[in-house]
Amino acid sequence: MPTDIYESVEEGANGIAREIAQTIREKQKAGRFCVLALPGGNSPRHVFNELIRMHKEDGLSFRNVIVFNMYEYYH
């Protein structure tokens, strides 16, 4: 599995958000849905903040995105 290593949380979050945005745009061009399973909690908040920024400032559309919230609990 390819792995990217980033110098900071911000660089990592931005890189992950760019990959998600690229996938969303590719699916839009193909007329298909983009299905995402996104974790909850504080861990992904930097990625979510970057996706929000991309939406507000760059016009990233989520019209074709279906989101499943993913929570991992062990009892």
JSON list of N, CA and C in Angstrom, two decimals:
[
{"chain": "A", "resi": 1, "resn": "MET", "atom": "N", "xyz": [0.85, -1.16, 0.00]},
{"chain": "A", "resi": 1, "resn": "MET", "atom": "CA", "xyz": [0.00, 0.00, 0.00]},
{"chain": "A", "resi": 1, "resn": "MET", "atom": "C", "xyz": [0.90, 1.23, 0.00]},
{"chain": "A", "resi": 2, "resn": "PRO", "atom": "N", "xyz": [0.72, 2.13, -0.96]},
{"chain": "A", "resi": 2, "resn": "PRO", "atom": "CA", "xyz": [1.51, 3.37, -0.98]},
{"chain": "A", "resi": 2, "resn": "PRO", "atom": "C", "xyz": [1.22, 4.21, 0.26]},
{"chain": "A", "resi": 3, "resn": "THR", "atom": "N", "xyz": [2.26, 4.78, 0.81]},
{"chain": "A", "resi": 3, "resn": "THR", "atom": "CA", "xyz": [2.13, 5.60, 2.01]},
{"chain": "A", "resi": 3, "resn": "THR", "atom": "C", "xyz": [2.81, 6.94, 1.79]},
{"chain": "A", "resi": 4, "resn": "ASP", "atom": "N", "xyz": [2.14, 8.02, 2.14]},
{"chain": "A", "resi": 4, "resn": "ASP", "atom": "CA", "xyz": [2.72, 9.35, 2.08]},
{"chain": "A", "resi": 4, "resn": "ASP", "atom": "C", "xyz": [3.06, 9.78, 3.50]},
{"chain": "A", "resi": 5, "resn": "ILE", "atom": "N", "xyz": [4.22, 10.38, 3.65]},
{"chain": "A", "resi": 5, "resn": "ILE", "atom": "CA", "xyz": [4.64, 10.90, 4.96]},
{"chain": "A", "resi": 5, "resn": "ILE", "atom": "C", "xyz": [4.73, 12.41, 4.85]},
{"chain": "A", "resi": 6, "resn": "TYR", "atom": "N", "xyz": [4.10, 13.09, 5.80]},
{"chain": "A", "resi": 6, "resn": "TYR", "atom": "CA", "xyz": [4.06, 14.55, 5.80]},
{"chain": "A", "resi": 6, "resn": "TYR", "atom": "C", "xyz": [4.80, 15.09, 7.01]},
{"chain": "A", "resi": 7, "resn": "GLU", "atom": "N", "xyz": [5.30, 16.30, 6.88]},
{"chain": "A", "resi": 7, "resn": "GLU", "atom": "CA", "xyz": [6.06, 16.93, 7.95]},
{"chain": "A", "resi": 7, "resn": "GLU", "atom": "C", "xyz": [5.18, 17.44, 9.10]},
{"chain": "A", "resi": 8, "resn": "SER", "atom": "N", "xyz": [3.91, 17.73, 8.81]},
{"chain": "A", "resi": 8, "resn": "SER", "atom": "CA", "xyz": [3.03, 18.29, 9.84]},
{"chain": "A", "resi": 8, "resn": "SER", "atom": "C", "xyz": [1.61, 17.79, 9.64]},
{"chain": "A", "resi": 9, "resn": "VAL", "atom": "N", "xyz": [0.80, 18.00, 10.66]},
{"chain": "A", "resi": 9, "resn": "VAL", "atom": "CA", "xyz": [-0.62, 17.65, 10.58]},
{"chain": "A", "resi": 9, "resn": "VAL", "atom": "C", "xyz": [-1.29, 18.42, 9.45]},
{"chain": "A", "resi": 10, "resn": "GLU", "atom": "N", "xyz": [-0.96, 19.71, 9.34]},
{"chain": "A", "resi": 10, "resn": "GLU", "atom": "CA", "xyz": [-1.58, 20.55, 8.32]},
{"chain": "A", "resi": 10, "resn": "GLU", "atom": "C", "xyz": [-1.24, 20.06, 6.91]},
{"chain": "A", "resi": 11, "resn": "GLU", "atom": "N", "xyz": [0.03, 19.71, 6.68]},
{"chain": "A", "resi": 11, "resn": "GLU", "atom": "CA", "xyz": [0.42, 19.19, 5.37]},
{"chain": "A", "resi": 11, "resn": "GLU", "atom": "C", "xyz": [-0.31, 17.89, 5.07]},
{"chain": "A", "resi": 12, "resn": "GLY", "atom": "N", "xyz": [-0.40, 17.03, 6.06]},
{"chain": "A", "resi": 12, "resn": "GLY", "atom": "CA", "xyz": [-1.10, 15.76, 5.88]},
{"chain": "A", "resi": 12, "resn": "GLY", "atom": "C", "xyz": [-2.57, 15.96, 5.58]},
{"chain": "A", "resi": 13, "resn": "ALA", "atom": "N", "xyz": [-3.21, 16.83, 6.35]},
{"chain": "A", "resi": 13, "resn": "ALA", "atom": "CA", "xyz": [-4.64, 17.10, 6.15]},
{"chain": "A", "resi": 13, "resn": "ALA", "atom": "C", "xyz": [-4.88, 17.69, 4.77]},
{"chain": "A", "resi": 14, "resn": "ASN", "atom": "N", "xyz": [-4.03, 18.62, 4.36]},
{"chain": "A", "resi": 14, "resn": "ASN", "atom": "CA", "xyz": [-4.19, 19.24, 3.04]},
{"chain": "A", "resi": 14, "resn": "ASN", "atom": "C", "xyz": [-3.99, 18.21, 1.93]},
{"chain": "A", "resi": 15, "resn": "GLY", "atom": "N", "xyz": [-3.01, 17.33, 2.09]},
{"chain": "A", "resi": 15, "resn": "GLY", "atom": "CA", "xyz": [-2.77, 16.30, 1.09]},
{"chain": "A", "resi": 15, "resn": "GLY", "atom": "C", "xyz": [-3.94, 15.34, 0.98]},
{"chain": "A", "resi": 16, "resn": "ILE", "atom": "N", "xyz": [-4.47, 14.91, 2.11]},
{"chain": "A", "resi": 16, "resn": "ILE", "atom": "CA", "xyz": [-5.63, 14.01, 2.10]},
{"chain": "A", "resi": 16, "resn": "ILE", "atom": "C", "xyz": [-6.84, 14.71, 1.50]},
{"chain": "A", "resi": 17, "resn": "ALA", "atom": "N", "xyz": [-7.07, 15.96, 1.88]},
{"chain": "A", "resi": 17, "resn": "ALA", "atom": "CA", "xyz": [-8.21, 16.71, 1.35]},
{"chain": "A", "resi": 17, "resn": "ALA", "atom": "C", "xyz": [-8.08, 16.88, -0.17]},
{"chain": "A", "resi": 18, "resn": "ARG", "atom": "N", "xyz": [-6.87, 17.13, -0.66]},
{"chain": "A", "resi": 18, "resn": "ARG", "atom": "CA", "xyz": [-6.66, 17.25, -2.12]},
{"chain": "A", "resi": 18, "resn": "ARG", "atom": "C", "xyz": [-7.01, 15.95, -2.83]},
{"chain": "A", "resi": 19, "resn": "GLU", "atom": "N", "xyz": [-6.61, 14.82, -2.23]},
{"chain": "A", "resi": 19, "resn": "GLU", "atom": "CA", "xyz": [-6.93, 13.52, -2.84]},
{"chain": "A", "resi": 19, "resn": "GLU", "atom": "C", "xyz": [-8.44, 13.28, -2.86]},
{"chain": "A", "resi": 20, "resn": "ILE", "atom": "N", "xyz": [-9.12, 13.61, -1.77]},
{"chain": "A", "resi": 20, "resn": "ILE", "atom": "CA", "xyz": [-10.57, 13.45, -1.72]},
{"chain": "A", "resi": 20, "resn": "ILE", "atom": "C", "xyz": [-11.23, 14.36, -2.75]},
{"chain": "A", "resi": 21, "resn": "ALA", "atom": "N", "xyz": [-10.79, 15.62, -2.82]},
{"chain": "A", "resi": 21, "resn": "ALA", "atom": "CA", "xyz": [-11.36, 16.58, -3.78]},
{"chain": "A", "resi": 21, "resn": "ALA", "atom": "C", "xyz": [-11.14, 16.11, -5.21]},
{"chain": "A", "resi": 22, "resn": "GLN", "atom": "N", "xyz": [-9.97, 15.57, -5.50]},
{"chain": "A", "resi": 22, "resn": "GLN", "atom": "CA", "xyz": [-9.69, 15.07, -6.85]},
{"chain": "A", "resi": 22, "resn": "GLN", "atom": "C", "xyz": [-10.64, 13.93, -7.21]},
{"chain": "A", "resi": 23, "resn": "THR", "atom": "N", "xyz": [-10.86, 13.03, -6.27]},
{"chain": "A", "resi": 23, "resn": "THR", "atom": "CA", "xyz": [-11.79, 11.91, -6.50]},
{"chain": "A", "resi": 23, "resn": "THR", "atom": "C", "xyz": [-13.20, 12.42, -6.71]},
{"chain": "A", "resi": 24, "resn": "ILE", "atom": "N", "xyz": [-13.64, 13.38, -5.90]},
{"chain": "A", "resi": 24, "resn": "ILE", "atom": "CA", "xyz": [-14.98, 13.96, -6.07]},
{"chain": "A", "resi": 24, "resn": "ILE", "atom": "C", "xyz": [-15.13, 14.55, -7.46]},
{"chain": "A", "resi": 25, "resn": "ARG", "atom": "N", "xyz": [-14.14, 15.33, -7.91]},
{"chain": "A", "resi": 25, "resn": "ARG", "atom": "CA", "xyz": [-14.21, 15.97, -9.23]},
{"chain": "A", "resi": 25, "resn": "ARG", "atom": "C", "xyz": [-14.18, 14.94, -10.36]},
{"chain": "A", "resi": 26, "resn": "GLU", "atom": "N", "xyz": [-13.38, 13.90, -10.23]},
{"chain": "A", "resi": 26, "resn": "GLU", "atom": "CA", "xyz": [-13.33, 12.86, -11.25]},
{"chain": "A", "resi": 26, "resn": "GLU", "atom": "C", "xyz": [-14.68, 12.17, -11.38]},
{"chain": "A", "resi": 27, "resn": "LYS", "atom": "N", "xyz": [-15.30, 11.88, -10.26]},
{"chain": "A", "resi": 27, "resn": "LYS", "atom": "CA", "xyz": [-16.62, 11.23, -10.28]},
{"chain": "A", "resi": 27, "resn": "LYS", "atom": "C", "xyz": [-17.67, 12.17, -10.88]},
{"chain": "A", "resi": 28, "resn": "GLN", "atom": "N", "xyz": [-17.58, 13.48, -10.56]},
{"chain": "A", "resi": 28, "resn": "GLN", "atom": "CA", "xyz": [-18.52, 14.44, -11.14]},
{"chain": "A", "resi": 28, "resn": "GLN", "atom": "C", "xyz": [-18.41, 14.46, -12.65]},
{"chain": "A", "resi": 29, "resn": "LYS", "atom": "N", "xyz": [-17.19, 14.50, -13.17]},
{"chain": "A", "resi": 29, "resn": "LYS", "atom": "CA", "xyz": [-16.98, 14.51, -14.62]},
{"chain": "A", "resi": 29, "resn": "LYS", "atom": "C", "xyz": [-17.54, 13.27, -15.28]},
{"chain": "A", "resi": 30, "resn": "ALA", "atom": "N", "xyz": [-17.49, 12.15, -14.58]},
{"chain": "A", "resi": 30, "resn": "ALA", "atom": "CA", "xyz": [-18.00, 10.89, -15.11]},
{"chain": "A", "resi": 30, "resn": "ALA", "atom": "C", "xyz": [-19.50, 10.73, -14.88]},
{"chain": "A", "resi": 31, "resn": "GLY", "atom": "N", "xyz": [-20.13, 11.70, -14.19]},
{"chain": "A", "resi": 31, "resn": "GLY", "atom": "CA", "xyz": [-21.55, 11.62, -13.90]},
{"chain": "A", "resi": 31, "resn": "GLY", "atom": "C", "xyz": [-21.90, 10.55, -12.87]},
{"chain": "A", "resi": 32, "resn": "ARG", "atom": "N", "xyz": [-20.97, 10.29, -11.97]},
{"chain": "A", "resi": 32, "resn": "ARG", "atom": "CA", "xyz": [-21.17, 9.24, -10.98]},
{"chain": "A", "resi": 32, "resn": "ARG", "atom": "C", "xyz": [-21.13, 9.82, -9.57]},
{"chain": "A", "resi": 33, "resn": "PHE", "atom": "N", "xyz": [-21.66, 9.05, -8.63]},
{"chain": "A", "resi": 33, "resn": "PHE", "atom": "CA", "xyz": [-21.59, 9.43, -7.23]},
{"chain": "A", "resi": 33, "resn": "PHE", "atom": "C", "xyz": [-20.20, 9.12, -6.68]},
{"chain": "A", "resi": 34, "resn": "CYS", "atom": "N", "xyz": [-19.81, 9.89, -5.69]},
{"chain": "A", "resi": 34, "resn": "CYS", "atom": "CA", "xyz": [-18.59, 9.63, -4.93]},
{"chain": "A", "resi": 34, "resn": "CYS", "atom": "C", "xyz": [-19.04, 9.24, -3.53]},
{"chain": "A", "resi": 35, "resn": "VAL", "atom": "N", "xyz": [-18.78, 8.01, -3.16]},
{"chain": "A", "resi": 35, "resn": "VAL", "atom": "CA", "xyz": [-19.21, 7.50, -1.86]},
{"chain": "A", "resi": 35, "resn": "VAL", "atom": "C", "xyz": [-18.02, 7.52, -0.91]},
{"chain": "A", "resi": 36, "resn": "LEU", "atom": "N", "xyz": [-18.19, 8.22, 0.21]},
{"chain": "A", "resi": 36, "resn": "LEU", "atom": "CA", "xyz": [-17.13, 8.35, 1.21]},
{"chain": "A", "resi": 36, "resn": "LEU", "atom": "C", "xyz": [-17.59, 7.79, 2.54]},
{"chain": "A", "resi": 37, "resn": "ALA", "atom": "N", "xyz": [-16.72, 7.03, 3.19]},
{"chain": "A", "resi": 37, "resn": "ALA", "atom": "CA", "xyz": [-16.94, 6.59, 4.57]},
{"chain": "A", "resi": 37, "resn": "ALA", "atom": "C", "xyz": [-15.98, 7.42, 5.41]},
{"chain": "A", "resi": 38, "resn": "LEU", "atom": "N", "xyz": [-16.52, 8.32, 6.20]},
{"chain": "A", "resi": 38, "resn": "LEU", "atom": "CA", "xyz": [-15.69, 9.27, 6.95]},
{"chain": "A", "resi": 38, "resn": "LEU", "atom": "C", "xyz": [-15.78, 8.99, 8.45]},
{"chain": "A", "resi": 39, "resn": "PRO", "atom": "N", "xyz": [-14.63, 9.00, 9.12]},
{"chain": "A", "resi": 39, "resn": "PRO", "atom": "CA", "xyz": [-14.63, 8.75, 10.56]},
{"chain": "A", "resi": 39, "resn": "PRO", "atom": "C", "xyz": [-15.13, 9.96, 11.34]},
{"chain": "A", "resi": 40, "resn": "GLY", "atom": "N", "xyz": [-15.64, 9.70, 12.51]},
{"chain": "A", "resi": 40, "resn": "GLY", "atom": "CA", "xyz": [-16.05, 10.78, 13.40]},
{"chain": "A", "resi": 40, "resn": "GLY", "atom": "C", "xyz": [-14.93, 11.12, 14.36]},
{"chain": "A", "resi": 41, "resn": "GLY", "atom": "N", "xyz": [-15.24, 11.94, 15.32]},
{"chain": "A", "resi": 41, "resn": "GLY", "atom": "CA", "xyz": [-14.25, 12.31, 16.32]},
{"chain": "A", "resi": 41, "resn": "GLY", "atom": "C", "xyz": [-13.37, 13.46, 15.89]},
{"chain": "A", "resi": 42, "resn": "ASN", "atom": "N", "xyz": [-12.32, 13.71, 16.65]},
{"chain": "A", "resi": 42, "resn": "ASN", "atom": "CA", "xyz": [-11.43, 14.84, 16.39]},
{"chain": "A", "resi": 42, "resn": "ASN", "atom": "C", "xyz": [-10.34, 14.54, 15.38]},
{"chain": "A", "resi": 43, "resn": "SER", "atom": "N", "xyz": [-10.03, 13.29, 15.14]},
{"chain": "A", "resi": 43, "resn": "SER", "atom": "CA", "xyz": [-8.91, 12.94, 14.26]},
{"chain": "A", "resi": 43, "resn": "SER", "atom": "C", "xyz": [-9.01, 13.56, 12.87]},
{"chain": "A", "resi": 44, "resn": "PRO", "atom": "N", "xyz": [-10.17, 13.52, 12.21]},
{"chain": "A", "resi": 44, "resn": "PRO", "atom": "CA", "xyz": [-10.23, 14.03, 10.83]},
{"chain": "A", "resi": 44, "resn": "PRO", "atom": "C", "xyz": [-10.58, 15.52, 10.72]},
{"chain": "A", "resi": 45, "resn": "ARG", "atom": "N", "xyz": [-10.65, 16.24, 11.82]},
{"chain": "A", "resi": 45, "resn": "ARG", "atom": "CA", "xyz": [-11.16, 17.61, 11.76]},
{"chain": "A", "resi": 45, "resn": "ARG", "atom": "C", "xyz": [-10.33, 18.51, 10.86]},
{"chain": "A", "resi": 46, "resn": "HIS", "atom": "N", "xyz": [-9.01, 18.31, 10.81]},
{"chain": "A", "resi": 46, "resn": "HIS", "atom": "CA", "xyz": [-8.17, 19.15, 9.94]},
{"chain": "A", "resi": 46, "resn": "HIS", "atom": "C", "xyz": [-8.49, 18.89, 8.47]},
{"chain": "A", "resi": 47, "resn": "VAL", "atom": "N", "xyz": [-8.75, 17.63, 8.13]},
{"chain": "A", "resi": 47, "resn": "VAL", "atom": "CA", "xyz": [-9.14, 17.29, 6.76]},
{"chain": "A", "resi": 47, "resn": "VAL", "atom": "C", "xyz": [-10.49, 17.93, 6.44]},
{"chain": "A", "resi": 48, "resn": "PHE", "atom": "N", "xyz": [-11.45, 17.81, 7.35]},
{"chain": "A", "resi": 48, "resn": "PHE", "atom": "CA", "xyz": [-12.77, 18.39, 7.13]},
{"chain": "A", "resi": 48, "resn": "PHE", "atom": "C", "xyz": [-12.68, 19.90, 6.98]},
{"chain": "A", "resi": 49, "resn": "ASN", "atom": "N", "xyz": [-11.86, 20.54, 7.80]},
{"chain": "A", "resi": 49, "resn": "ASN", "atom": "CA", "xyz": [-11.70, 22.00, 7.69]},
{"chain": "A", "resi": 49, "resn": "ASN", "atom": "C", "xyz": [-11.14, 22.40, 6.33]},
{"chain": "A", "resi": 50, "resn": "GLU", "atom": "N", "xyz": [-10.21, 21.62, 5.81]},
{"chain": "A", "resi": 50, "resn": "GLU", "atom": "CA", "xyz": [-9.65, 21.93, 4.49]},
{"chain": "A", "resi": 50, "resn": "GLU", "atom": "C", "xyz": [-10.69, 21.70, 3.39]},
{"chain": "A", "resi": 51, "resn": "LEU", "atom": "N", "xyz": [-11.50, 20.65, 3.51]},
{"chain": "A", "resi": 51, "resn": "LEU", "atom": "CA", "xyz": [-12.56, 20.42, 2.53]},
{"chain": "A", "resi": 51, "resn": "LEU", "atom": "C", "xyz": [-13.59, 21.56, 2.56]},
{"chain": "A", "resi": 52, "resn": "ILE", "atom": "N", "xyz": [-13.90, 22.05, 3.75]},
{"chain": "A", "resi": 52, "resn": "ILE", "atom": "CA", "xyz": [-14.82, 23.19, 3.88]},
{"chain": "A", "resi": 52, "resn": "ILE", "atom": "C", "xyz": [-14.22, 24.41, 3.22]},
{"chain": "A", "resi": 53, "resn": "ARG", "atom": "N", "xyz": [-12.93, 24.65, 3.44]},
{"chain": "A", "resi": 53, "resn": "ARG", "atom": "CA", "xyz": [-12.26, 25.79, 2.80]},
{"chain": "A", "resi": 53, "resn": "ARG", "atom": "C", "xyz": [-12.31, 25.65, 1.28]},
{"chain": "A", "resi": 54, "resn": "MET", "atom": "N", "xyz": [-12.06, 24.45, 0.77]},
{"chain": "A", "resi": 54, "resn": "MET", "atom": "CA", "xyz": [-12.10, 24.21, -0.68]},
{"chain": "A", "resi": 54, "resn": "MET", "atom": "C", "xyz": [-13.50, 24.49, -1.23]},
{"chain": "A", "resi": 55, "resn": "HIS", "atom": "N", "xyz": [-14.51, 24.13, -0.47]},
{"chain": "A", "resi": 55, "resn": "HIS", "atom": "CA", "xyz": [-15.89, 24.40, -0.90]},
{"chain": "A", "resi": 55, "resn": "HIS", "atom": "C", "xyz": [-16.14, 25.90, -0.96]},
{"chain": "A", "resi": 56, "resn": "LYS", "atom": "N", "xyz": [-15.79, 26.61, 0.09]},
{"chain": "A", "resi": 56, "resn": "LYS", "atom": "CA", "xyz": [-16.07, 28.05, 0.18]},
{"chain": "A", "resi": 56, "resn": "LYS", "atom": "C", "xyz": [-15.22, 28.87, -0.77]},
{"chain": "A", "resi": 57, "resn": "GLU", "atom": "N", "xyz": [-13.94, 28.56, -0.87]},
{"chain": "A", "resi": 57, "resn": "GLU", "atom": "CA", "xyz": [-13.02, 29.40, -1.63]},
{"chain": "A", "resi": 57, "resn": "GLU", "atom": "C", "xyz": [-12.78, 28.92, -3.06]},
{"chain": "A", "resi": 58, "resn": "ASP", "atom": "N", "xyz": [-12.84, 27.61, -3.28]},
{"chain": "A", "resi": 58, "resn": "ASP", "atom": "CA", "xyz": [-12.52, 27.06, -4.60]},
{"chain": "A", "resi": 58, "resn": "ASP", "atom": "C", "xyz": [-13.74, 26.51, -5.33]},
{"chain": "A", "resi": 59, "resn": "GLY", "atom": "N", "xyz": [-14.90, 26.52, -4.66]},
{"chain": "A", "resi": 59, "resn": "GLY", "atom": "CA", "xyz": [-16.12, 26.05, -5.30]},
{"chain": "A", "resi": 59, "resn": "GLY", "atom": "C", "xyz": [-16.26, 24.54, -5.39]},
{"chain": "A", "resi": 60, "resn": "LEU", "atom": "N", "xyz": [-15.53, 23.80, -4.55]},
{"chain": "A", "resi": 60, "resn": "LEU", "atom": "CA", "xyz": [-15.68, 22.35, -4.55]},
{"chain": "A", "resi": 60, "resn": "LEU", "atom": "C", "xyz": [-17.13, 22.00, -4.23]},
{"chain": "A", "resi": 61, "resn": "SER", "atom": "N", "xyz": [-17.75, 21.24, -5.12]},
{"chain": "A", "resi": 61, "resn": "SER", "atom": "CA", "xyz": [-19.15, 20.87, -4.94]},
{"chain": "A", "resi": 61, "resn": "SER", "atom": "C", "xyz": [-19.25, 19.46, -4.36]},
{"chain": "A", "resi": 62, "resn": "PHE", "atom": "N", "xyz": [-20.21, 19.29, -3.48]},
{"chain": "A", "resi": 62, "resn": "PHE", "atom": "CA", "xyz": [-20.47, 17.99, -2.88]},
{"chain": "A", "resi": 62, "resn": "PHE", "atom": "C", "xyz": [-21.80, 17.41, -3.38]},
{"chain": "A", "resi": 63, "resn": "ARG", "atom": "N", "xyz": [-22.28, 17.91, -4.52]},
{"chain": "A", "resi": 63, "resn": "ARG", "atom": "CA", "xyz": [-23.60, 17.51, -5.02]},
{"chain": "A", "resi": 63, "resn": "ARG", "atom": "C", "xyz": [-23.67, 16.02, -5.36]},
{"chain": "A", "resi": 64, "resn": "ASN", "atom": "N", "xyz": [-22.55, 15.42, -5.71]},
{"chain": "A", "resi": 64, "resn": "ASN", "atom": "CA", "xyz": [-22.55, 14.01, -6.08]},
{"chain": "A", "resi": 64, "resn": "ASN", "atom": "C", "xyz": [-21.97, 13.11, -4.98]},
{"chain": "A", "resi": 65, "resn": "VAL", "atom": "N", "xyz": [-21.84, 13.66, -3.78]},
{"chain": "A", "resi": 65, "resn": "VAL", "atom": "CA", "xyz": [-21.17, 12.93, -2.69]},
{"chain": "A", "resi": 65, "resn": "VAL", "atom": "C", "xyz": [-22.20, 12.30, -1.76]},
{"chain": "A", "resi": 66, "resn": "ILE", "atom": "N", "xyz": [-21.99, 11.04, -1.47]},
{"chain": "A", "resi": 66, "resn": "ILE", "atom": "CA", "xyz": [-22.78, 10.31, -0.48]},
{"chain": "A", "resi": 66, "resn": "ILE", "atom": "C", "xyz": [-21.82, 9.98, 0.67]},
{"chain": "A", "resi": 67, "resn": "VAL", "atom": "N", "xyz": [-22.20, 10.34, 1.89]},
{"chain": "A", "resi": 67, "resn": "VAL", "atom": "CA", "xyz": [-21.31, 10.15, 3.04]},
{"chain": "A", "resi": 67, "resn": "VAL", "atom": "C", "xyz": [-21.92, 9.15, 4.01]},
{"chain": "A", "resi": 68, "resn": "PHE", "atom": "N", "xyz": [-21.11, 8.21, 4.42]},
{"chain": "A", "resi": 68, "resn": "PHE", "atom": "CA", "xyz": [-21.45, 7.30, 5.50]},
{"chain": "A", "resi": 68, "resn": "PHE", "atom": "C", "xyz": [-20.54, 7.64, 6.67]},
{"chain": "A", "resi": 69, "resn": "ASN", "atom": "N", "xyz": [-21.12, 7.92, 7.81]},
{"chain": "A", "resi": 69, "resn": "ASN", "atom": "CA", "xyz": [-20.31, 8.17, 9.00]},
{"chain": "A", "resi": 69, "resn": "ASN", "atom": "C", "xyz": [-19.87, 6.83, 9.58]},
{"chain": "A", "resi": 70, "resn": "MET", "atom": "N", "xyz": [-18.62, 6.77, 9.92]},
{"chain": "A", "resi": 70, "resn": "MET", "atom": "CA", "xyz": [-18.02, 5.53, 10.38]},
{"chain": "A", "resi": 70, "resn": "MET", "atom": "C", "xyz": [-17.55, 5.72, 11.82]},
{"chain": "A", "resi": 71, "resn": "TYR", "atom": "N", "xyz": [-18.01, 4.87, 12.68]},
{"chain": "A", "resi": 71, "resn": "TYR", "atom": "CA", "xyz": [-17.58, 4.91, 14.08]},
{"chain": "A", "resi": 71, "resn": "TYR", "atom": "C", "xyz": [-17.12, 3.52, 14.47]},
{"chain": "A", "resi": 72, "resn": "GLU", "atom": "N", "xyz": [-16.02, 3.46, 15.15]},
{"chain": "A", "resi": 72, "resn": "GLU", "atom": "CA", "xyz": [-15.49, 2.17, 15.58]},
{"chain": "A", "resi": 72, "resn": "GLU", "atom": "C", "xyz": [-15.63, 2.07, 17.09]},
{"chain": "A", "resi": 73, "resn": "TYR", "atom": "N", "xyz": [-16.39, 1.12, 17.51]},
{"chain": "A", "resi": 73, "resn": "TYR", "atom": "CA", "xyz": [-16.56, 0.88, 18.94]},
{"chain": "A", "resi": 73, "resn": "TYR", "atom": "C", "xyz": [-16.30, -0.59, 19.21]},
{"chain": "A", "resi": 74, "resn": "TYR", "atom": "N", "xyz": [-15.65, -0.85, 20.28]},
{"chain": "A", "resi": 74, "resn": "TYR", "atom": "CA", "xyz": [-15.41, -2.22, 20.70]},
{"chain": "A", "resi": 74, "resn": "TYR", "atom": "C", "xyz": [-15.96, -2.38, 22.10]},
{"chain": "A", "resi": 75, "resn": "HIS", "atom": "N", "xyz": [-16.78, -3.36, 22.28]},
{"chain": "A", "resi": 75, "resn": "HIS", "atom": "CA", "xyz": [-17.38, -3.61, 23.60]},
{"chain": "A", "resi": 75, "resn": "HIS", "atom": "C", "xyz": [-16.84, -4.89, 24.18]}
]
